[in-house]
Short mmCIF file of C-alpha atoms in Angstrom, two decimals:
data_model
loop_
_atom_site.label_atom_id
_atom_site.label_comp_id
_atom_site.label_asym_id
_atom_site.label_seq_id
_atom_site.Cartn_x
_atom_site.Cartn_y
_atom_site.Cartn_z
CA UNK A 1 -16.39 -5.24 8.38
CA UNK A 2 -16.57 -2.63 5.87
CA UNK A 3 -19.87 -2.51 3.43
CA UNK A 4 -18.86 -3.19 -0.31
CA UNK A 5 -20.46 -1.02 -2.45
CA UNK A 6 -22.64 -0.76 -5.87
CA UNK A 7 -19.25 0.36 -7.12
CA UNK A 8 -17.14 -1.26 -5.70
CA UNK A 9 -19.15 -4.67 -6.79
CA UNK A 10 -19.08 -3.43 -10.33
CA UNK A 11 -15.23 -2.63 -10.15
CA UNK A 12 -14.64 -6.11 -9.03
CA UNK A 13 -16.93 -7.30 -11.89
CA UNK A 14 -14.45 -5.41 -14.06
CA UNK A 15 -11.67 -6.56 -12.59
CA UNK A 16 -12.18 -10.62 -12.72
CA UNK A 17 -13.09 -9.78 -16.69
CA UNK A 18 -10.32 -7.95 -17.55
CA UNK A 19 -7.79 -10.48 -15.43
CA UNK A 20 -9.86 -13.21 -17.81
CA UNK A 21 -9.49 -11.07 -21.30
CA UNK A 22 -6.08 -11.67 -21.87
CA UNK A 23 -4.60 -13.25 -24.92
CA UNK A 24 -6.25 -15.99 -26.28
CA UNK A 25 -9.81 -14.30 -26.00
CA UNK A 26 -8.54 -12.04 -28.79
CA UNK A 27 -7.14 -14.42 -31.36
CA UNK A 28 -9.07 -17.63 -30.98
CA UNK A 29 -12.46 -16.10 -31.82
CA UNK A 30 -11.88 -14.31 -34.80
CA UNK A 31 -10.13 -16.88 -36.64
CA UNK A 32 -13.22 -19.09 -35.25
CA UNK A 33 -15.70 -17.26 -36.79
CA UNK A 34 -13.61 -17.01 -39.94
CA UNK A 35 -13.63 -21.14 -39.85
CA UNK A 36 -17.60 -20.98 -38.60
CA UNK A 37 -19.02 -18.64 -41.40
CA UNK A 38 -22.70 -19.37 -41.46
CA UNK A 39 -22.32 -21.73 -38.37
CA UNK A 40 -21.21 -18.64 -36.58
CA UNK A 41 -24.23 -19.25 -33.97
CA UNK A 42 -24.41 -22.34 -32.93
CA UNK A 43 -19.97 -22.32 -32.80
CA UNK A 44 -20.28 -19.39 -30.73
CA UNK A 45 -22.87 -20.73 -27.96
CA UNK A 46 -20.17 -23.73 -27.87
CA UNK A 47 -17.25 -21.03 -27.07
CA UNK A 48 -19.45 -19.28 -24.75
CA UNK A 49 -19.61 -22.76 -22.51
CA UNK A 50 -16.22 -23.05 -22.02
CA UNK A 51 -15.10 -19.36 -22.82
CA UNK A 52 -17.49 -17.87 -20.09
CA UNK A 53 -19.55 -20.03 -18.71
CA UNK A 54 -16.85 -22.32 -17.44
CA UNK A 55 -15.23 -19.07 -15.23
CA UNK A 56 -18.24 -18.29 -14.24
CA UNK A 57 -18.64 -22.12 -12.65
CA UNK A 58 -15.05 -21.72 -11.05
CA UNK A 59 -15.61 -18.38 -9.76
CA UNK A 60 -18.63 -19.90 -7.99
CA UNK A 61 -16.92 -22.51 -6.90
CA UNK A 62 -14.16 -20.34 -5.44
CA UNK A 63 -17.33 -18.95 -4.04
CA UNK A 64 -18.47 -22.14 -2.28
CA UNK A 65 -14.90 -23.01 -0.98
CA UNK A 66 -14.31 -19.87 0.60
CA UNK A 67 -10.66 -20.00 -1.29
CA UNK A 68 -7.92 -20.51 -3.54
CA UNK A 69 -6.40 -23.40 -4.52
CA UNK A 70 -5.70 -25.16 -1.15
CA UNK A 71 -9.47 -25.17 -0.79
CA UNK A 72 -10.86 -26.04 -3.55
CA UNK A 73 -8.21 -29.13 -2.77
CA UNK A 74 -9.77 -29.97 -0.06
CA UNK A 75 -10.69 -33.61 -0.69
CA UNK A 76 -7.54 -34.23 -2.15
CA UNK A 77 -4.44 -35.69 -0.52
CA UNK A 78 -2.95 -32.77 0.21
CA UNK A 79 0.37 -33.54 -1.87
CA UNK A 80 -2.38 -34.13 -5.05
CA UNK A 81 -4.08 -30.91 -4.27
CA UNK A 82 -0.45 -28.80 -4.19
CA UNK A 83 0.78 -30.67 -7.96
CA UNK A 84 -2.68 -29.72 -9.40
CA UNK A 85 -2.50 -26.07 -8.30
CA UNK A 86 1.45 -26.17 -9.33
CA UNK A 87 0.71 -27.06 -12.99
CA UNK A 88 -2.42 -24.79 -13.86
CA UNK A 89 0.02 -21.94 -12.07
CA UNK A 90 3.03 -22.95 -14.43
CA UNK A 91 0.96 -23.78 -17.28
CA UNK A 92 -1.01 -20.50 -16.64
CA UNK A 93 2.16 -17.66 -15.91
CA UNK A 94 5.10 -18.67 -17.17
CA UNK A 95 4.51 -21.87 -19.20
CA UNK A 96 1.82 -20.29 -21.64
CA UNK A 97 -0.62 -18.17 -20.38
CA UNK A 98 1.40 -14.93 -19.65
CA UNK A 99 3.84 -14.99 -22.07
CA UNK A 100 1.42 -15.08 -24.74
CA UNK A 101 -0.05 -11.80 -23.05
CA UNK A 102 3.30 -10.17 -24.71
CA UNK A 103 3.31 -12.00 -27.96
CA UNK A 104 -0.43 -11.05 -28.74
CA UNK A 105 0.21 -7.94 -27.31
CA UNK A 106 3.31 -7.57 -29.89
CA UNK A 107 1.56 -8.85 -32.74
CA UNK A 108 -1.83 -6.71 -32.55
CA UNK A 109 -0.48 -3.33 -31.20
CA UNK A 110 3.53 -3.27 -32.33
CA UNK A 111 3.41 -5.31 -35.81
CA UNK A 112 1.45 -3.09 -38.08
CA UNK A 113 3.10 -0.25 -37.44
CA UNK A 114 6.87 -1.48 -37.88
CA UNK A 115 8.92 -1.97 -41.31
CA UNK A 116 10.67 -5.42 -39.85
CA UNK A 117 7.92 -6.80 -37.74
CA UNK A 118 9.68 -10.50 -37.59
CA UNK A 119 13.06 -9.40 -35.65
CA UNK A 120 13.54 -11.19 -32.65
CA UNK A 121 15.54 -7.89 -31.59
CA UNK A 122 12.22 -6.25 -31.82
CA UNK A 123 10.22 -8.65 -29.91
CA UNK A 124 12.66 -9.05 -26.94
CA UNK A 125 12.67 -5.28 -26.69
CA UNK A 126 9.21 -4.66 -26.70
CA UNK A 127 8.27 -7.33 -24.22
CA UNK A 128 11.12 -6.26 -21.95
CA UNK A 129 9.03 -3.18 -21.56
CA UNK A 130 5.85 -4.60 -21.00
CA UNK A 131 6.68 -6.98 -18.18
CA UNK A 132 8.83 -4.33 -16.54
CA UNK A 133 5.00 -2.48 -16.90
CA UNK A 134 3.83 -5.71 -15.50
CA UNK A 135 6.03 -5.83 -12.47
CA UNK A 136 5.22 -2.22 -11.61
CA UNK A 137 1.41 -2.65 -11.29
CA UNK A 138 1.58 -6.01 -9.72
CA UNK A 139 3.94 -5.12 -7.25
CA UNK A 140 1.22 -3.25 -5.10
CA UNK A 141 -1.47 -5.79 -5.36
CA UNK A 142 -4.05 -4.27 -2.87
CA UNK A 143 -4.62 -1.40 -5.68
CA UNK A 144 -5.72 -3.76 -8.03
CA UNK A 145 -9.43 -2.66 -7.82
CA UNK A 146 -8.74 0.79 -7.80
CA UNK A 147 -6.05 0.52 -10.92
CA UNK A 148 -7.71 -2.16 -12.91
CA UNK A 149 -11.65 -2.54 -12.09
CA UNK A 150 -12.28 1.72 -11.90
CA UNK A 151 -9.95 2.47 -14.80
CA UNK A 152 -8.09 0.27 -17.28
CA UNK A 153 -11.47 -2.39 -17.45
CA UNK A 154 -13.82 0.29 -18.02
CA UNK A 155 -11.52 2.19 -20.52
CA UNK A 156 -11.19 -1.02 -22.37
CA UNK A 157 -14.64 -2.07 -22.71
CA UNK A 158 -15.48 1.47 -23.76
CA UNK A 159 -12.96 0.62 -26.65
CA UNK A 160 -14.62 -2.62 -27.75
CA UNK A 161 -18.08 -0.83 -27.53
CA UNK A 162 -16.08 1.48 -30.29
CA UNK A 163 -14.95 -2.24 -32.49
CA UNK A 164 -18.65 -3.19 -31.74
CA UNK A 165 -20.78 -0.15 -33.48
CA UNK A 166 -18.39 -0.24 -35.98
CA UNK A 167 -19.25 -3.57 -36.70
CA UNK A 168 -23.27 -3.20 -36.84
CA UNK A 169 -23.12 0.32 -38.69
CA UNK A 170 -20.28 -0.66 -41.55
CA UNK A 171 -19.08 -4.52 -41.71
CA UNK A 172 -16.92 -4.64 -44.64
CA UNK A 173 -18.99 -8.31 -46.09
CA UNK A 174 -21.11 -10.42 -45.22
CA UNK A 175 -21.07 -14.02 -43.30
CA UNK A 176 -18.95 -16.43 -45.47
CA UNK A 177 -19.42 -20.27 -45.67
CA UNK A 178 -18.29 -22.56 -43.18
CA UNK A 179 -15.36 -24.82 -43.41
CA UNK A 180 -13.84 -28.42 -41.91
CA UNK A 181 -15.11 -29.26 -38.55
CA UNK A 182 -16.76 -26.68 -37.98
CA UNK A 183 -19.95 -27.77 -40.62
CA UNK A 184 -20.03 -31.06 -39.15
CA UNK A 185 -20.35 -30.21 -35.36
CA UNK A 186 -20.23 -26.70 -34.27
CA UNK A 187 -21.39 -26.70 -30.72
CA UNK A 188 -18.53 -29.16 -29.74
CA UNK A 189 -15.63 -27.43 -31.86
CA UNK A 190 -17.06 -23.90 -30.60
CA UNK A 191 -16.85 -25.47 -26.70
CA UNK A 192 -13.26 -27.26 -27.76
CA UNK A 193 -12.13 -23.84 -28.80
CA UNK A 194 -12.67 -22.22 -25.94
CA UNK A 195 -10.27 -24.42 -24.29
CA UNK A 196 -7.69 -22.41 -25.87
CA UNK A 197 -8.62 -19.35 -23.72
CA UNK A 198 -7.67 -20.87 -20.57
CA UNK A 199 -10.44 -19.21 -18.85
CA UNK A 200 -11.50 -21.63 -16.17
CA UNK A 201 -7.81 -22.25 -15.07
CA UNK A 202 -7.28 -18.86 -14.89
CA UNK A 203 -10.38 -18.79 -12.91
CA UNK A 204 -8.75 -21.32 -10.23
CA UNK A 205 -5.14 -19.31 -10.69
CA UNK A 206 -6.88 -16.31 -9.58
CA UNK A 207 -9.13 -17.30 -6.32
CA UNK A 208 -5.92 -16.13 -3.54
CA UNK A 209 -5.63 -12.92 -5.48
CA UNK A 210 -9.52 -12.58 -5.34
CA UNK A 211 -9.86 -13.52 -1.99
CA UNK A 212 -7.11 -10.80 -0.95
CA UNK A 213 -8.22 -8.16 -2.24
CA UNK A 214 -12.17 -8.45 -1.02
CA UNK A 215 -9.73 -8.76 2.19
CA UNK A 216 -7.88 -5.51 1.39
CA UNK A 217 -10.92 -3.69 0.98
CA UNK A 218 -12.51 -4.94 4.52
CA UNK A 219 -14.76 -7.80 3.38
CA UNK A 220 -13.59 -10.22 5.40
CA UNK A 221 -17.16 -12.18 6.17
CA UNK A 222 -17.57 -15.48 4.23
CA UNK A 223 -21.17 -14.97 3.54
CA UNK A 224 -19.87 -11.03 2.16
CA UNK A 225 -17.29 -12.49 0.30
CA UNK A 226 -19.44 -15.22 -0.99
CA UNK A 227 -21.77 -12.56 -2.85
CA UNK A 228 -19.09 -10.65 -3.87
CA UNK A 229 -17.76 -13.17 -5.81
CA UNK A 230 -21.13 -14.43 -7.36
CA UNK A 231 -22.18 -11.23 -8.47
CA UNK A 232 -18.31 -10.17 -9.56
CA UNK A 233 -18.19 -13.17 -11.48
CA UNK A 234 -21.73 -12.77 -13.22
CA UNK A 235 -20.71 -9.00 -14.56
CA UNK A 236 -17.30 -10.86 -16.13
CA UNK A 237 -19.54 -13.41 -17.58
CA UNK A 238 -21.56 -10.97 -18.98
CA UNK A 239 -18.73 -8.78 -20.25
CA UNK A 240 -16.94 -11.32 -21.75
CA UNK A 241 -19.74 -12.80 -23.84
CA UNK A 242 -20.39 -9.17 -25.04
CA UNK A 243 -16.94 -9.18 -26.57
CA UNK A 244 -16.62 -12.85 -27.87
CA UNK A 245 -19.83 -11.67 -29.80
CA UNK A 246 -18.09 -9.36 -31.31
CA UNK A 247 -15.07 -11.09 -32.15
CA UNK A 248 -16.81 -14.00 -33.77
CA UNK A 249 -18.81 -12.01 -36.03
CA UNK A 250 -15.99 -10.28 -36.80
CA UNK A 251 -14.25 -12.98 -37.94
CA UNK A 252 -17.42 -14.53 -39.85
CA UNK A 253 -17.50 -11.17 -41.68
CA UNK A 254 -14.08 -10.83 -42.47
CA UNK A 255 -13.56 -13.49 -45.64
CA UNK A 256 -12.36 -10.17 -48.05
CA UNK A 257 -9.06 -10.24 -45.56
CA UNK A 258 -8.55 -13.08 -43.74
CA UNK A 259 -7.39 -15.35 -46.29
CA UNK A 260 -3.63 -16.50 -45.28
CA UNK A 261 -3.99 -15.42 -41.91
CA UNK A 262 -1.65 -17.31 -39.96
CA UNK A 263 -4.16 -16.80 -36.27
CA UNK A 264 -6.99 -14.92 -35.58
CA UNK A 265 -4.64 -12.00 -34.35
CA UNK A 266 -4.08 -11.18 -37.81
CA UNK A 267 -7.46 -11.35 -38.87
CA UNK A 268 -8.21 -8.64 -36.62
CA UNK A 269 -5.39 -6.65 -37.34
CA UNK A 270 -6.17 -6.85 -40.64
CA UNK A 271 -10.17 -6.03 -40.17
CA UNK A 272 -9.12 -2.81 -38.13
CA UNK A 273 -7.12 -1.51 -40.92
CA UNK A 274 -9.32 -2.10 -44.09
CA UNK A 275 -12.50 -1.17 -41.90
CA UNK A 276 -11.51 2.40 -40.07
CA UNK A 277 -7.47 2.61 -41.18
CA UNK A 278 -5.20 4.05 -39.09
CA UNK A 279 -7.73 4.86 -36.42
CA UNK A 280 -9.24 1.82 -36.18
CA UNK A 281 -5.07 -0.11 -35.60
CA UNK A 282 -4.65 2.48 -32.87
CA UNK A 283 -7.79 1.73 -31.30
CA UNK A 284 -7.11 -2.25 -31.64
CA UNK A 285 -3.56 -1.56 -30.37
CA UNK A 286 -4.72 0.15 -26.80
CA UNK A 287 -7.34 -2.33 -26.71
CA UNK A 288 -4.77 -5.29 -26.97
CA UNK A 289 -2.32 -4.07 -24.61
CA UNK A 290 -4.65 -2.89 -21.85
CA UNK A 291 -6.23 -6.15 -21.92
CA UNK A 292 -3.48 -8.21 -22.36
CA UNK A 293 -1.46 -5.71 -20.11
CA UNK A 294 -4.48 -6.80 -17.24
CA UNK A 295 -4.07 -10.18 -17.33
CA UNK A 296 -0.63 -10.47 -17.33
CA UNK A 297 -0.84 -8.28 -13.45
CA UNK A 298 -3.04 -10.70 -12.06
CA UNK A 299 -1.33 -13.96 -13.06
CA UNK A 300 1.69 -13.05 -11.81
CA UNK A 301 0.59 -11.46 -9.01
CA UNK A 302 -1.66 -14.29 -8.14
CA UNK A 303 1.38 -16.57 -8.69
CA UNK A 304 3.53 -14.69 -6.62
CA UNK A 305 1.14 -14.17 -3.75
CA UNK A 306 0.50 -18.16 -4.09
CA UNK A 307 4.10 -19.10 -3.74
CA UNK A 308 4.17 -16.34 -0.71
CA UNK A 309 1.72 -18.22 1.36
CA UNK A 310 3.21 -21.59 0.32
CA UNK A 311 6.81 -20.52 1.64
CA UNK A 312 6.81 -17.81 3.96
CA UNK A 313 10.80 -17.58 2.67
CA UNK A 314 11.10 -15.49 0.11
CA UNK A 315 9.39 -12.08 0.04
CA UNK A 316 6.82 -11.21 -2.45
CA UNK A 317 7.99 -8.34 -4.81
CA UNK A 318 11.66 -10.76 -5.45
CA UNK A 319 9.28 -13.65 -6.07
CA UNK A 320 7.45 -11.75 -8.60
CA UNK A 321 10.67 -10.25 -10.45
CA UNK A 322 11.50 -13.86 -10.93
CA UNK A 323 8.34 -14.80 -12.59
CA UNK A 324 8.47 -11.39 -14.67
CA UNK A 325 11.73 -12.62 -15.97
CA UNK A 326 10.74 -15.96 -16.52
CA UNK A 327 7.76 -14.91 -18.73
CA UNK A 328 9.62 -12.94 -20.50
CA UNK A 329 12.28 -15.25 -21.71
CA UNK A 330 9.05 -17.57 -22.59
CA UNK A 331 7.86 -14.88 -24.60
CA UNK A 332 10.39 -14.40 -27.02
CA UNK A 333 9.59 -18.15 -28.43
CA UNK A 334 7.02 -16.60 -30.78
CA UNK A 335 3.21 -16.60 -30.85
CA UNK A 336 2.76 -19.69 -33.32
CA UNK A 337 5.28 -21.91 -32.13
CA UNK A 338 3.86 -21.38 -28.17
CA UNK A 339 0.49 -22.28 -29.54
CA UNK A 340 1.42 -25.58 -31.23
CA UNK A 341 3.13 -26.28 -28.02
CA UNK A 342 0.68 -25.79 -25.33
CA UNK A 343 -2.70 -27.51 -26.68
CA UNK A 344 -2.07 -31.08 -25.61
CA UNK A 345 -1.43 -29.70 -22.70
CA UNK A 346 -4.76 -27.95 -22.17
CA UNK A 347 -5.93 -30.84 -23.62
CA UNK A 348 -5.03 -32.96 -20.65
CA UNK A 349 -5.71 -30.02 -17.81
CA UNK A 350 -9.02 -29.47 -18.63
CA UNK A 351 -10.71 -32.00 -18.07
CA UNK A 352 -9.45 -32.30 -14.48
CA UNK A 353 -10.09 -28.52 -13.83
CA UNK A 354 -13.31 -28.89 -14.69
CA UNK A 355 -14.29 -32.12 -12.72
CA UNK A 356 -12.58 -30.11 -9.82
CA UNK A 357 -14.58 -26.93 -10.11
CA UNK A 358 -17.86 -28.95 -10.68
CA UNK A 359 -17.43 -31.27 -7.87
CA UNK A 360 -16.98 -28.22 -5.02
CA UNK A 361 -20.18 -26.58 -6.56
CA UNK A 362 -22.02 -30.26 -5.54
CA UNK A 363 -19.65 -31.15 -2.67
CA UNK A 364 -22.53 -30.25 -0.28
CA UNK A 365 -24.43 -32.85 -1.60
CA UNK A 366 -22.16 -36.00 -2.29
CA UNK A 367 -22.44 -38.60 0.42
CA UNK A 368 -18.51 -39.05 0.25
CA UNK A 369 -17.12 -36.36 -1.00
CA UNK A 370 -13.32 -37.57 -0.75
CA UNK A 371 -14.15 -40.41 -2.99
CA UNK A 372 -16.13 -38.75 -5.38
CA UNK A 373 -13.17 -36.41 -5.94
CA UNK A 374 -10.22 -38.99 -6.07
CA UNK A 375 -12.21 -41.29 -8.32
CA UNK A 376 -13.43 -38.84 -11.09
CA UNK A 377 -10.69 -37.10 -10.84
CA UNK A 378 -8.44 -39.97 -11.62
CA UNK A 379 -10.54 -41.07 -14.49
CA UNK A 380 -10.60 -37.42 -15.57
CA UNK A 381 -6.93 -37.40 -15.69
CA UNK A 382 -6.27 -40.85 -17.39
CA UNK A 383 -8.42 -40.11 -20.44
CA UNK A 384 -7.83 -36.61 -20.73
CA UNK A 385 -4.24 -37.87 -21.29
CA UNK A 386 -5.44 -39.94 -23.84
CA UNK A 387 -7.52 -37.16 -25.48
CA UNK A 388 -3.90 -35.14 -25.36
CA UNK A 389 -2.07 -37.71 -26.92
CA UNK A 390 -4.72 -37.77 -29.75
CA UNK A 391 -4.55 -34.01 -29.78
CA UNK A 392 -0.54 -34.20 -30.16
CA UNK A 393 -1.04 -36.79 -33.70
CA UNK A 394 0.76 -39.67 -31.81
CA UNK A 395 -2.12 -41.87 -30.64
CA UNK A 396 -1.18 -44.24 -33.13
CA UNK A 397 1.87 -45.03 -30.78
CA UNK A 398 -0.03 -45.84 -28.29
CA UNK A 399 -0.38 -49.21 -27.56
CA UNK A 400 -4.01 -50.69 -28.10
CA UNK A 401 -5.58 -47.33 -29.53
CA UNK A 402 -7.96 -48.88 -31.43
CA UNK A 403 -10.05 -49.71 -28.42
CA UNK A 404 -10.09 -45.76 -27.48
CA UNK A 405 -12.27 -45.45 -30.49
CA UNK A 406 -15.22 -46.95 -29.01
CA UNK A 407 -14.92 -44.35 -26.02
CA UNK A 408 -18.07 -41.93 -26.79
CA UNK A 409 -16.79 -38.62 -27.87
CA UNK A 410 -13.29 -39.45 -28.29
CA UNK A 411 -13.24 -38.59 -31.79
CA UNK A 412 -14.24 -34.92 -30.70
CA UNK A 413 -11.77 -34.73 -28.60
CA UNK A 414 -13.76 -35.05 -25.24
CA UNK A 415 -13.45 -38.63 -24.50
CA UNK A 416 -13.06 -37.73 -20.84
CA UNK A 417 -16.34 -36.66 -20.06
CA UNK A 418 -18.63 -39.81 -20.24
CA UNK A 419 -16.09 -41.90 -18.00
CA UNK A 420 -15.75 -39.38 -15.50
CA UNK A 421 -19.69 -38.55 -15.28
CA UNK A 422 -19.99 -42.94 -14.88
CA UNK A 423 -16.86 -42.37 -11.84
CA UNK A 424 -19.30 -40.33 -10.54
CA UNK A 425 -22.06 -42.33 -10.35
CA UNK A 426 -20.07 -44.95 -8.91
CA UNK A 427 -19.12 -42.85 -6.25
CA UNK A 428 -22.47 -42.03 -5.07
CA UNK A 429 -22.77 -45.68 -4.50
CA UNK A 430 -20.45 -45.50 -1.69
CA UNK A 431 -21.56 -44.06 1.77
CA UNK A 432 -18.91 -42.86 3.91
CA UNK A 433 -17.93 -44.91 6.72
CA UNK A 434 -18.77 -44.40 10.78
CA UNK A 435 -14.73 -43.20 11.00
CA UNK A 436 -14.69 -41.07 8.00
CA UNK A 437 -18.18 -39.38 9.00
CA UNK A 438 -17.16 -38.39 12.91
CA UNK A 439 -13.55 -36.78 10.52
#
């Protein structure tokens, strides 16, 4: 087996962040801070759960599985385990996830500089370029590491080091007052937030693409790939704190232009060009698109290599021009009216991705396993619907919603969480019986 190096490591490090730093890690948190003002803190420690230190959990739990999707599955009826990993992969490429690479892309990097930046003529055009970029880099996956850990990554973080000194040596105001939710509880609307990056699925899209290329660079020992992993996905974690630090300050500092800012995307287009003019847009704009540009290669190329394995019929480069195209028709929907669309639905994922990436970190240690993962991941599912119904304005439909309210957290939009941890419990009362022990 070949030896990964200090480099390599660090490249891989790279790599996992920049496949994370897509889209929604560069609109949500300005436009959070904005909301936070003097709350900035304690909203941004709430982000940081979900924004970071939820990937961090799935990339360990990729760790402990020694896998993708199929095994982090693995106490799941096996047609369970292949719907889960089909709906974070559609949600995640061509659903939400990717497309919005392009729109964010479009609106950061294309949009200030153009006279009609609203024509749908304009947008088509411009993302028909970047996921014909997309299908070029992604169709030779084992140079992913090379490509995007020992170049792009670096070259982009070097960039928001740039937005970062800038920041400390001449922020154009200081931190403005807080507003709606964000007063009353900031830790929980800081952690709901984060939701909206999509980290931790992306974290479970990613684990076959992960896996392959440790392969494709000779690691092929579990124990190897193990600690490649861990330590890959600490440097991410780290990185991407560093730059939602940035971003939420940012946005807490930025009250003199974000007023009527439609997302955070045009907060910090707007920032960039009152704080260091045309430099600073073109600085934001290569930013955006290598970042965006990143993440858009490893979703589909983790989608395509997924449906590869799964098949074995059709060949991977015409599997991926089909998801290029796909995305890119999704992407010509517009950036505001794909956000409205998608949050019930992340609404309803989450909570299952997360009860499935923190039961394989404690599988080890549950006396029955299989039943601790069907039960709280049932219960996970049923109220996380309900929390997405809620988070869609139609609970009122719902027949008997007024007993929902006496669900702890529900109001905050995590109603899931204290059912699920008492499924749990439950299913630690259980011991696993003389036939399913021998299994």
């Amino acid at each position: 087996m070949k030896k990964f190096s200090t480099a390599d490591t660090v490249g891989f490090g790279f790599m996992i962040m920049a496949f994370f730093l897509g889209a929604g890690n560069w609109i949500f948190p300005p436009m959070a801070g904005y909301l936070a003002g003097q709350e900035v803190m304690p909203a941004t420690f709430g982000f940081l759960l979900t924004a970071a230190g939820l990937p961090l959990l799935g990339i360990i739990a990729l760790a402990y599985a020694g896998g993708g999707f199929a095994a982090l599955g693995r106490y799941l009826p096996n047609s369970i385990s292949v719907l889960l990993a089909l709906t974070v992969y559609l949600i995640m490429v061509p659903g939400f996830g990717i497309p919005r690479t392009a729109l964010v892309s479009f609106e950061l990097a294309v949009k200030p500089f153009v006279e009609n930046p609203d024509s749908k003529a304009l947008l088509a055009g411009f993302s028909a370029i970047y996921f014909t970029l997309v299908f070029l880099i992604a169709s030779r996956p084992g140079k992913l590491l090379d490509t995007v850990g020992k170049i792009i990554a670096p070259l982009m973080l070097l960039l928001v080091a740039v937005l970062g000194i800038n920041l400390l040596i001449d922020p154009l105001g200081t931190v403005g007052d807080g507003q709606g939710e964000f007063v009353e509880s900031p830790v929980i609307k800081g952690f709901l937030e984060g939701y909206m990056t999509m980290d931790l699925l992306a974290a479970m899209l990613f684990g076959v693409l992960l896996i392959n290329t440790l392969k494709d660079k000779g690691v092929t020992d579990d124990n190897a790939q193990f600690q490649a992993l861990f330590r890959g996905g600490l440097i991410a974690a780290a990185g991407l704190a560093m730059v939602y630090f940035i971003l939420f300050y940012m946005g807490a500092i930025s009250g003199s232009v974000a007023e009527g800012a439609a997302n955070g995307g045009e907060i910090f287009a707007r920032y960039m060009a009152a704080s260091m003019g045309p430099f600073g847009q073109a600085v934001l704009a290569l930013v955006i698109t290598l970042a965006c540009l990143t993440t858009g290669v490893g979703g589909c190329c983790a989608f395509a290599e997924y449906l590869d394995e799964r098949s074995n019929k059709i060949p991977y480069r015409p599997t991926l021009a089909i998801i290029v195209v796909v995305c890119w028709a999704m992407a010509i929907i517009g950036l505001d009216e794909l956000i409205s669309l998608y949050i019930p639905v992340l609404v309803a994922i989450y909570p299952i991705a997360i009860s499935v990436v923190l039961l394989n970190i404690v599988a080890h240690r549950l006396p029955n396993p299989s039943l601790s993962f069907r039960l709280v991941i049932s219960v996970a599912a049923v109220f996380g619907l309900f929390d997405a119904v809620a988070a869609a304005g139609v609970l009122t439909h719902l027949p008997g919603h007024q007993l929902l309210s006496h669900v702890p957290l529900f109001d905050s939009g995590m109603g899931w969480l204290v059912p699920s941890v008492l499924a749990l419990v439950v299913s630690l009362v259980f011991k696993p019986s003389a036939t399913t022990a021998r299994a």
